[in-house]
Amino acid sequence: MASFNLFASIEALEYGPSITFKAPREVVHLEYPPSQLAAKPSTDKGEWTRFVCISDTHARTFDVPDGDVLLHGGDLTNLGTEADFQKTMDWLCGLPHKIKIIIAGNHDLTLHADCLCAYNNPFVRYGLKNRERIMRMLKGDRAKQAGIVYLEDEQYDFKVKEDGRVWSVYGSPWSPWYYNWAFNYQREDATGSQRFRYDQPMLIDPEFLEELISKFPKTDILLTHGPVHKILDRVNGGEDVGCEALRARFPELRPRLHLAGHIHEAHGAYIHTWDPSNNFEPPTVRNDDPRMLTNQTIIDDIRVLDVEPANDASQDSATAATVEAEPERTVFVNAANWPMGHRATRNGRSRPTKSKSILHIHNSSQASEGQRPAYIYRYLYSSIPIMTSEVLEYTNVVFKSPGEVVYLDYPPSQLPEKPPPPPTSSDSPSLTGCDPDSEWTRFICISDTHSRTFSVPPGDVLLHSGDLTNLGTVDEFRKTMEWLYALPHKIKIIIAGNHDLTLHADWYEGQWEDWHKRQGKQDLQAILMMLKGDYAKNAGIVYLQDERYEFRVREGGRMWSVYGSPWSPEFCDWAFNYAPEDAEEIVSRFPNTDILLTHCPARGIFDRTTIGGEHVGCEALRARLGLSELRPRLHVAGHIHEAHGAYIHTWDSPDSNCSFSPSSDSSRAEPPSVQNDDERVLSSQSFTDAGVEEGEGEGEEVKGRRTQAERTVFVNAANWPMGWKTKRPGKWAPVRVPFGGPGFQAVVVGLKD
């Protein structure tokens, strides 16, 4: 029975001990029962200001404690839509804080439209028309009356009280590059051209980054979306992904408060005391650090500064005066409110919602700066290099059954030419029913190549499951098709995906200006000629768009049937998207064939995304696979790059005499639920035909045929490396997997004729 956690209201949770950090001029409440949150500190040394710090709310709303100033570290929304901004701004306008200072984050796509959209970044296209209305929400009269201040690489000075101190804050939405979301540091490809191209390997542009970070003035409060490198920036995989250039600049900046977010699982806070003796080296701190898990009190060690004596005749000029100065401190906060990582579950009746960091800062100014040395800083972009296949270490993952052999992971030079005979030794599982003399057909499965080229093993049939290109331009199709023409496979069956924009003719007619305004409308007829013209036919290419096709690999061999469909559930209004209410009608068209080729996987079968862990496959397709009316021997999909994998599934049969007919309602078999981190797909497996019965029928073609104990090979063939499999041990050091490299190779499927 599946186990799961529910999201609960605050009242359902059990709170542990409060976690509070205290220094003479700073108090941080990191964890606390909301009803027991202490009032602002009250001392005779001056007033305090309470800052309530939140970030990464992603259009979610929740209770926020009262305070003087609300600070939001970005990711106000999920994808920058007008509806998301409307929801977030309605919530913020209703909060009681006198001043609310907010910045954008990488998810607030439409706010970075000017530079990204010029280079066809697909994430932001659909929201451009609403950008002016969104900016009015953030900076219009209603926002001003609610005390909202939106900063985008800007400084703002404010007073909480009319006669109080002036606070200064600088807000910047930028963060290190991550799949070319909004407000990512500008980069360029290896040739120095076409910046903001999400489809090319990216290198840092040091001039832009230096200019960006050098803009940051010295202020009381620094508000950035991305954290500092090694300060509350560790992701679940153990990598520190904060900004190294910002860390290098911090000995000079030293704000009293630095608020960031971005890395949800790194939520935490820390009070750091700067030490002049080590050149003001920033701290290294993670939210599982013991000093973060319990209350801390910091005592001031008063340092004595030598200063020049006043120019006064009554004072001995040889005597140096001394003054006492409080040490400087910075409160570092990662205020991300989206629960992720080791703190995402708690003792209680359910899973927690969000927590907020509460910060009190004494209104006294910082100690005298003194003469700070000039600091030369640089950005060191540390990443695992993308290596060629020859440098990588391969593993072997092979699945075998009497009628199917799947090579999921393999050294290319060691790939057998055809499935080997079944093992017969006593220590190997018997593959009954596998005749070594039978004919086999080898299918090479690829997908999501996005105009990249790489080595592909030879075989009888090449199957490409869509996303032939990045954005469906003529040049991209030309590059892809020239590669496919040259491959040695006798038959090459291809479909489109959501990135092959121009092939969705009706949709493209109304949308082309949003995607290809700079290049001009792309010539669909020229593209179709590449896919279906004489040159394509001579190269064995068959393009299917909601069509069935039958073929023989060899004269006198069996007739194979395939159906190809480019559709996938709606995602940001790309090509070949369908609304949930249309899914059943589209899937009902799929005939029962030997091979089913779809761009999108079925729900629960190699369809889990890295961000959020959501299953985004098609529910209607899963439901139809559960009926005997749709039972292909091979289903190839792609779309979800990080879910690349394969699995041989044996269908259960409650009624062995049930015919393989669309009208048969007496059989219902549950499709598998399998992802590429399941134990059953991480190592080689063998399957037997125990309990398989022969079919009965009047014709010879039915005799001996398996009925409901049939198998389907499910494949997600995406070749774009993403997710947990993108890093592999290399001969000398860990390396990043290249396109079509190990873990993302072409999946080789042998089917017995």
CSV table of C-alpha atoms in Angstrom, one decimal, residues 305-680:
chain,number,residue,atom,x,y,z
A,305,LEU,CA,40.6,51.0,17.4
A,306,ASP,CA,43.5,53.3,17.4
A,307,VAL,CA,42.6,56.7,16.1
A,308,GLU,CA,44.4,60.0,15.5
A,309,PRO,CA,44.1,62.4,18.4
A,310,ALA,CA,42.1,65.6,18.0
A,311,ASN,CA,44.0,68.7,16.9
A,312,ASP,CA,43.9,70.3,20.3
A,313,ALA,CA,46.8,72.1,22.0
A,314,SER,CA,45.6,71.0,25.4
A,315,GLN,CA,46.0,67.4,24.4
A,316,ASP,CA,49.3,65.6,24.2
A,317,SER,CA,49.9,64.9,20.5
A,318,ALA,CA,52.0,61.9,21.3
A,319,THR,CA,49.2,60.2,23.0
A,320,ALA,CA,46.9,58.1,21.0
A,321,ALA,CA,43.3,58.1,21.8
A,322,THR,CA,41.2,54.9,21.9
A,323,VAL,CA,37.6,54.3,21.1
A,324,GLU,CA,35.5,51.2,21.6
A,325,ALA,CA,33.6,49.8,18.6
A,326,GLU,CA,31.2,47.0,18.3
A,327,PRO,CA,32.1,44.2,15.9
A,328,GLU,CA,30.4,44.3,12.6
A,329,ARG,CA,27.9,41.5,11.9
A,330,THR,CA,25.8,40.3,9.0
A,331,VAL,CA,22.6,38.3,9.3
A,332,PHE,CA,22.5,35.8,6.4
A,333,VAL,CA,19.0,34.5,5.6
A,334,ASN,CA,17.7,32.0,3.1
A,335,ALA,CA,14.0,32.7,3.4
A,336,ALA,CA,12.6,30.2,0.9
A,337,ASN,CA,9.1,29.2,1.9
A,338,TRP,CA,8.7,26.2,-0.4
A,339,PRO,CA,9.4,23.1,1.7
A,340,MET,CA,12.1,20.9,0.3
A,341,GLY,CA,15.0,18.8,1.5
A,342,HIS,CA,15.6,17.2,4.9
A,343,ARG,CA,13.3,19.7,6.8
A,344,ALA,CA,10.3,19.1,4.6
A,345,THR,CA,8.7,16.5,6.9
A,346,ARG,CA,8.1,16.8,10.6
A,347,ASN,CA,6.6,14.9,13.5
A,348,GLY,CA,3.0,15.7,13.4
A,349,ARG,CA,-0.2,14.7,11.7
A,350,SER,CA,1.0,15.7,8.3
A,351,ARG,CA,3.6,17.6,6.3
A,352,PRO,CA,4.5,21.2,7.2
A,353,THR,CA,3.7,24.2,5.2
A,354,LYS,CA,5.9,27.3,5.3
A,355,SER,CA,8.1,29.0,7.9
A,356,LYS,CA,9.2,32.6,8.0
A,357,SER,CA,12.4,34.1,9.4
A,358,ILE,CA,11.9,37.1,11.8
A,359,LEU,CA,14.7,39.5,12.2
A,360,HIS,CA,15.2,42.3,14.6
A,361,ILE,CA,18.0,44.8,14.0
A,362,HIS,CA,19.0,47.5,16.4
A,363,ASN,CA,18.7,50.9,14.7
A,364,SER,CA,22.2,52.0,15.6
A,365,SER,CA,24.5,52.4,12.7
A,366,GLN,CA,27.5,50.2,12.0
A,367,ALA,CA,30.8,50.7,13.7
A,368,SER,CA,33.2,53.0,11.9
A,369,GLU,CA,34.4,51.5,8.6
A,370,GLY,CA,38.0,52.6,8.9
A,371,GLN,CA,40.1,52.4,5.7
A,372,ARG,CA,39.1,49.2,3.9
A,373,PRO,CA,41.5,47.8,1.3
A,374,ALA,CA,40.5,47.8,-2.3
A,375,TYR,CA,39.3,44.3,-3.2
A,376,ILE,CA,39.8,42.7,-6.6
A,377,TYR,CA,37.2,40.0,-7.2
A,378,ARG,CA,36.6,37.5,-9.9
A,379,TYR,CA,34.1,34.9,-10.7
A,380,LEU,CA,35.2,31.3,-10.8
A,381,TYR,CA,32.4,29.3,-12.5
A,382,SER,CA,32.9,25.8,-11.2
A,383,SER,CA,31.0,23.1,-13.2
A,384,ILE,CA,31.6,19.6,-14.1
A,385,PRO,CA,32.9,19.6,-17.7
A,386,ILE,CA,30.9,18.0,-20.5
A,387,MET,CA,33.1,15.2,-21.8
A,388,THR,CA,33.2,13.0,-24.9
A,389,SER,CA,31.9,9.4,-24.6
A,390,GLU,CA,35.5,8.0,-24.8
A,391,VAL,CA,36.3,9.6,-21.4
A,392,LEU,CA,33.3,8.1,-19.6
A,393,GLU,CA,32.9,4.8,-17.7
A,394,TYR,CA,29.9,2.8,-18.9
A,395,THR,CA,27.8,0.3,-17.1
A,396,ASN,CA,25.8,-2.6,-18.5
A,397,VAL,CA,22.0,-2.7,-17.9
A,398,VAL,CA,20.2,-5.3,-20.0
A,399,PHE,CA,16.6,-6.6,-19.6
A,400,LYS,CA,15.7,-10.0,-21.2
A,401,SER,CA,12.6,-11.9,-21.7
A,402,PRO,CA,11.7,-14.7,-24.2
A,403,GLY,CA,10.5,-12.2,-26.8
A,404,GLU,CA,12.3,-9.0,-25.8
A,405,VAL,CA,15.8,-7.8,-25.1
A,406,VAL,CA,16.5,-4.2,-24.0
A,407,TYR,CA,19.9,-2.6,-23.8
A,408,LEU,CA,19.4,0.5,-21.6
A,409,ASP,CA,23.0,1.2,-20.7
A,410,TYR,CA,26.0,-0.3,-22.5
A,411,PRO,CA,29.5,0.4,-23.8
A,412,PRO,CA,28.9,1.1,-27.5
A,413,SER,CA,31.8,-1.0,-28.6
A,414,GLN,CA,30.4,-4.0,-26.8
A,415,LEU,CA,26.8,-4.0,-28.0
A,416,PRO,CA,26.0,-7.5,-29.4
A,417,GLU,CA,24.9,-7.6,-33.0
A,418,LYS,CA,21.6,-9.3,-32.2
A,419,PRO,CA,20.0,-10.8,-29.1
A,420,PRO,CA,22.1,-13.8,-27.9
A,421,PRO,CA,20.6,-17.3,-27.4
A,422,PRO,CA,18.9,-17.9,-24.1
A,423,PRO,CA,21.1,-18.9,-21.2
A,424,THR,CA,21.0,-22.6,-20.4
A,425,SER,CA,23.4,-22.9,-17.5
A,426,SER,CA,21.9,-24.0,-14.2
A,427,ASP,CA,22.9,-20.7,-12.5
A,428,SER,CA,21.1,-18.6,-15.1
A,429,PRO,CA,17.3,-18.0,-15.4
A,430,SER,CA,15.7,-20.0,-18.2
A,431,LEU,CA,14.3,-17.9,-21.0
A,432,THR,CA,11.8,-20.5,-22.1
A,433,GLY,CA,10.2,-20.0,-25.5
A,434,CYS,CA,13.2,-18.2,-27.0
A,435,ASP,CA,14.3,-20.0,-30.1
A,436,PRO,CA,17.9,-19.0,-31.1
A,437,ASP,CA,17.0,-19.6,-34.7
A,438,SER,CA,14.0,-17.2,-34.7
A,439,GLU,CA,14.2,-13.8,-36.4
A,440,TRP,CA,14.6,-10.7,-34.3
A,441,THR,CA,14.1,-7.1,-35.2
A,442,ARG,CA,16.3,-4.5,-33.6
A,443,PHE,CA,14.7,-1.1,-32.9
A,444,ILE,CA,16.9,1.9,-32.0
A,445,CYS,CA,15.0,4.3,-29.9
A,446,ILE,CA,15.9,8.0,-29.6
A,447,SER,CA,14.0,11.2,-28.7
A,448,ASP,CA,14.4,14.9,-27.8
A,449,THR,CA,17.5,15.4,-29.8
A,450,HIS,CA,16.8,19.1,-30.3
A,451,SER,CA,19.0,19.5,-33.4
A,452,ARG,CA,21.9,17.8,-31.7
A,453,THR,CA,23.8,14.9,-33.4
A,454,PHE,CA,25.6,12.0,-31.8
A,455,SER,CA,26.6,8.4,-32.5
A,456,VAL,CA,23.7,6.0,-32.8
A,457,PRO,CA,24.1,2.2,-32.9
A,458,PRO,CA,23.1,0.4,-36.1
A,459,GLY,CA,19.8,-1.6,-36.2
A,460,ASP,CA,16.9,-2.5,-38.4
A,461,VAL,CA,14.5,0.4,-37.4
A,462,LEU,CA,15.2,3.8,-36.0
A,463,LEU,CA,12.4,5.3,-33.9
A,464,HIS,CA,12.5,9.0,-33.0
A,465,SER,CA,9.8,10.1,-30.6
A,466,GLY,CA,9.8,13.9,-31.2
A,467,ASP,CA,11.4,17.2,-30.4
A,468,LEU,CA,13.5,16.9,-33.6
A,469,THR,CA,14.4,20.6,-33.1
A,470,ASN,CA,14.5,23.4,-30.6
A,471,LEU,CA,12.0,25.8,-32.1
A,472,GLY,CA,11.1,24.3,-35.4
A,473,THR,CA,13.1,26.6,-37.7
A,474,VAL,CA,14.1,25.6,-41.2
A,475,ASP,CA,17.8,25.6,-40.3
A,476,GLU,CA,17.2,23.4,-37.3
A,477,PHE,CA,15.2,20.9,-39.4
A,478,ARG,CA,17.9,20.9,-42.0
A,479,LYS,CA,20.5,20.0,-39.5
A,480,THR,CA,18.4,17.2,-37.9
A,481,MET,CA,17.3,15.7,-41.2
A,482,GLU,CA,20.8,15.7,-42.7
A,483,TRP,CA,21.9,13.7,-39.7
A,484,LEU,CA,19.0,11.3,-40.0
A,485,TYR,CA,19.5,10.9,-43.8
A,486,ALA,CA,23.0,9.6,-43.2
A,487,LEU,CA,22.2,7.1,-40.5
A,488,PRO,CA,22.4,3.5,-41.7
A,489,HIS,CA,19.0,2.2,-40.5
A,490,LYS,CA,16.8,0.8,-43.3
A,491,ILE,CA,13.7,2.3,-41.9
A,492,LYS,CA,13.5,5.5,-39.8
A,493,ILE,CA,10.1,6.4,-38.3
A,494,ILE,CA,9.9,9.9,-36.7
A,495,ILE,CA,7.2,12.0,-35.1
A,496,ALA,CA,7.1,15.6,-33.9
A,497,GLY,CA,7.2,17.0,-30.3
A,498,ASN,CA,6.1,20.2,-28.6
A,499,HIS,CA,9.3,21.9,-29.7
A,500,ASP,CA,8.7,21.3,-33.4
A,501,LEU,CA,6.6,24.4,-33.6
A,502,THR,CA,6.0,24.7,-37.3
A,503,LEU,CA,4.7,21.2,-37.8
A,504,HIS,CA,1.6,22.1,-35.8
A,505,ALA,CA,0.3,24.1,-38.7
A,506,ASP,CA,-2.9,25.6,-37.4
A,507,TRP,CA,-1.4,26.5,-34.1
A,508,TYR,CA,1.7,28.0,-35.7
A,509,GLU,CA,-0.3,30.2,-38.0
A,510,GLY,CA,-1.6,32.1,-35.0
A,511,GLN,CA,1.5,32.0,-32.9
A,512,TRP,CA,4.5,32.3,-35.2
A,513,GLU,CA,5.2,36.0,-34.4
A,514,ASP,CA,5.6,35.2,-30.7
A,515,TRP,CA,8.4,32.7,-31.6
A,516,HIS,CA,10.0,33.7,-34.9
A,517,LYS,CA,9.4,37.4,-35.3
A,518,ARG,CA,13.1,38.1,-35.7
A,519,GLN,CA,13.8,35.2,-38.1
A,520,GLY,CA,10.5,35.6,-39.9
A,521,LYS,CA,7.8,33.0,-40.5
A,522,GLN,CA,9.2,29.6,-41.2
A,523,ASP,CA,8.4,27.8,-44.5
A,524,LEU,CA,6.3,24.8,-43.6
A,525,GLN,CA,6.3,23.4,-47.1
A,526,ALA,CA,10.1,23.4,-47.2
A,527,ILE,CA,10.2,21.6,-43.8
A,528,LEU,CA,7.6,19.0,-45.0
A,529,MET,CA,9.7,18.4,-48.1
A,530,MET,CA,12.7,17.5,-45.8
A,531,LEU,CA,10.5,15.1,-43.9
A,532,LYS,CA,8.3,13.6,-46.6
A,533,GLY,CA,10.0,14.4,-49.9
A,534,ASP,CA,11.9,12.1,-52.3
A,535,TYR,CA,15.2,12.5,-50.4
A,536,ALA,CA,13.5,11.5,-47.2
A,537,LYS,CA,11.8,8.5,-48.8
A,538,ASN,CA,15.1,7.3,-50.3
A,539,ALA,CA,16.7,7.5,-46.9
A,540,GLY,CA,13.9,5.4,-45.4
A,541,ILE,CA,12.3,8.2,-43.4
A,542,VAL,CA,8.7,7.9,-42.5
A,543,TYR,CA,7.1,11.0,-40.8
A,544,LEU,CA,3.9,10.2,-38.8
A,545,GLN,CA,1.4,12.7,-37.4
A,546,ASP,CA,-1.5,10.8,-36.0
A,547,GLU,CA,-1.0,8.1,-38.6
A,548,ARG,CA,-0.6,4.3,-38.8
A,549,TYR,CA,2.1,2.7,-40.8
A,550,GLU,CA,3.0,-0.9,-41.6
A,551,PHE,CA,6.3,-2.2,-42.8
A,552,ARG,CA,8.5,-5.3,-43.2
A,553,VAL,CA,12.2,-5.2,-42.3
A,554,ARG,CA,13.0,-8.2,-44.6
A,555,GLU,CA,11.3,-9.8,-47.5
A,556,GLY,CA,9.1,-12.5,-46.2
A,557,GLY,CA,9.4,-11.3,-42.6
A,558,ARG,CA,6.6,-10.3,-40.3
A,559,MET,CA,4.5,-7.2,-40.9
A,560,TRP,CA,5.1,-4.6,-38.1
A,561,SER,CA,2.5,-1.9,-37.4
A,562,VAL,CA,3.2,1.4,-35.8
A,563,TYR,CA,1.2,4.5,-34.8
A,564,GLY,CA,2.8,7.9,-34.2
A,565,SER,CA,1.3,10.8,-32.3
A,566,PRO,CA,3.0,14.1,-31.4
A,567,TRP,CA,0.6,15.3,-28.7
A,568,SER,CA,1.4,15.9,-25.0
A,569,PRO,CA,-0.5,17.5,-22.1
A,570,GLU,CA,-0.6,21.3,-22.2
A,571,PHE,CA,2.6,23.0,-20.9
A,572,CYS,CA,2.9,26.8,-21.4
A,573,ASP,CA,1.0,26.7,-24.8
A,574,TRP,CA,3.6,24.9,-26.9
A,575,ALA,CA,2.9,23.1,-30.1
A,576,PHE,CA,0.8,19.9,-30.1
A,577,ASN,CA,-0.5,20.5,-26.6
A,578,TYR,CA,-3.9,19.4,-25.5
A,579,ALA,CA,-6.2,20.5,-22.7
A,580,PRO,CA,-7.1,17.9,-20.0
A,581,GLU,CA,-10.7,17.7,-21.3
A,582,ASP,CA,-9.4,16.8,-24.8
A,583,ALA,CA,-7.1,14.0,-23.7
A,584,GLU,CA,-9.5,11.1,-23.8
A,585,GLU,CA,-10.7,12.0,-27.3
A,586,ILE,CA,-7.1,12.2,-28.7
A,587,VAL,CA,-6.0,9.0,-27.1
A,588,SER,CA,-9.2,7.1,-28.2
A,589,ARG,CA,-7.9,7.5,-31.8
A,590,PHE,CA,-4.8,5.3,-31.1
A,591,PRO,CA,-5.3,1.9,-32.8
A,592,ASN,CA,-3.9,-1.3,-31.4
A,593,THR,CA,-0.5,-1.7,-33.1
A,594,ASP,CA,2.8,-3.5,-32.4
A,595,ILE,CA,4.6,-0.2,-31.8
A,596,LEU,CA,3.2,3.0,-30.2
A,597,LEU,CA,5.2,6.1,-30.8
A,598,THR,CA,4.1,9.2,-28.7
A,599,HIS,CA,6.0,12.3,-27.6
A,600,CYS,CA,4.6,12.2,-24.1
A,601,PRO,CA,4.8,9.2,-21.8
A,602,ALA,CA,1.9,7.6,-20.0
A,603,ARG,CA,1.2,8.8,-16.5
A,604,GLY,CA,3.4,7.1,-13.9
A,605,ILE,CA,5.7,5.5,-16.5
A,606,PHE,CA,9.1,7.4,-16.8
A,607,ASP,CA,7.3,10.7,-16.5
A,608,ARG,CA,8.6,12.3,-13.2
A,609,THR,CA,10.2,15.7,-13.4
A,610,THR,CA,13.2,16.9,-11.4
A,611,ILE,CA,11.5,20.1,-10.2
A,612,GLY,CA,8.8,19.2,-7.8
A,613,GLY,CA,8.9,15.4,-8.5
A,614,GLU,CA,5.6,15.6,-10.3
A,615,HIS,CA,4.2,12.9,-12.6
A,616,VAL,CA,3.3,14.8,-15.8
A,617,GLY,CA,2.5,11.9,-18.2
A,618,CYS,CA,-0.9,11.4,-19.9
A,619,GLU,CA,-3.6,10.0,-17.6
A,620,ALA,CA,-5.9,9.1,-20.5
A,621,LEU,CA,-3.1,7.1,-22.1
A,622,ARG,CA,-2.5,5.2,-18.9
A,623,ALA,CA,-6.2,4.5,-18.6
A,624,ARG,CA,-6.3,3.1,-22.1
A,625,LEU,CA,-3.2,1.0,-21.7
A,626,GLY,CA,-5.1,-0.7,-18.7
A,627,LEU,CA,-7.5,-2.1,-21.2
A,628,SER,CA,-6.7,-4.9,-23.6
A,629,GLU,CA,-7.7,-2.7,-26.5
A,630,LEU,CA,-4.3,-0.9,-26.5
A,631,ARG,CA,-1.5,-3.3,-25.8
A,632,PRO,CA,1.6,-2.5,-28.0
A,633,ARG,CA,4.7,-4.6,-27.8
A,634,LEU,CA,6.8,-1.4,-27.6
A,635,HIS,CA,5.8,2.0,-26.5
A,636,VAL,CA,8.4,4.7,-27.1
A,637,ALA,CA,8.1,8.2,-25.7
A,638,GLY,CA,10.3,11.1,-24.5
A,639,HIS,CA,9.5,14.7,-23.5
A,640,ILE,CA,10.6,14.4,-19.9
A,641,HIS,CA,14.4,14.4,-20.3
A,642,GLU,CA,15.3,13.5,-16.8
A,643,ALA,CA,13.0,10.4,-16.9
A,644,HIS,CA,15.1,8.5,-19.5
A,645,GLY,CA,14.7,4.7,-18.9
A,646,ALA,CA,13.2,1.4,-20.0
A,647,TYR,CA,11.2,-1.5,-18.5
A,648,ILE,CA,9.7,-4.8,-19.7
A,649,HIS,CA,6.2,-5.1,-18.3
A,650,THR,CA,4.3,-8.4,-18.2
A,651,TRP,CA,0.6,-7.9,-18.3
A,652,ASP,CA,-1.5,-9.7,-15.7
A,653,SER,CA,-4.5,-11.5,-17.1
A,654,PRO,CA,-7.6,-12.2,-15.0
A,655,ASP,CA,-9.1,-14.1,-17.8
A,656,SER,CA,-6.7,-16.1,-20.0
A,657,ASN,CA,-9.5,-16.8,-22.6
A,658,CYS,CA,-10.2,-13.2,-23.2
A,659,SER,CA,-9.7,-12.2,-26.8
A,660,PHE,CA,-7.4,-9.4,-27.8
A,661,SER,CA,-10.3,-7.2,-28.9
A,662,PRO,CA,-11.3,-3.6,-28.4
A,663,SER,CA,-14.8,-4.8,-27.4
A,664,SER,CA,-13.6,-7.0,-24.6
A,665,ASP,CA,-14.5,-5.5,-21.2
A,666,SER,CA,-13.7,-8.5,-19.1
A,667,SER,CA,-10.0,-7.8,-18.8
A,668,ARG,CA,-8.5,-5.0,-16.9
A,669,ALA,CA,-4.7,-5.0,-16.2
A,670,GLU,CA,-3.0,-2.2,-14.3
A,671,PRO,CA,-0.1,-0.6,-16.2
A,672,PRO,CA,3.2,-0.4,-14.3
A,673,SER,CA,4.3,2.5,-12.1
A,674,VAL,CA,8.0,2.8,-12.8
A,675,GLN,CA,10.6,5.6,-12.8
A,676,ASN,CA,14.3,5.5,-13.7
A,677,ASP,CA,15.5,5.4,-10.1
A,678,ASP,CA,13.6,2.2,-9.3
A,679,GLU,CA,15.7,-0.8,-8.2
A,680,ARG,CA,14.2,-2.9,-11.0
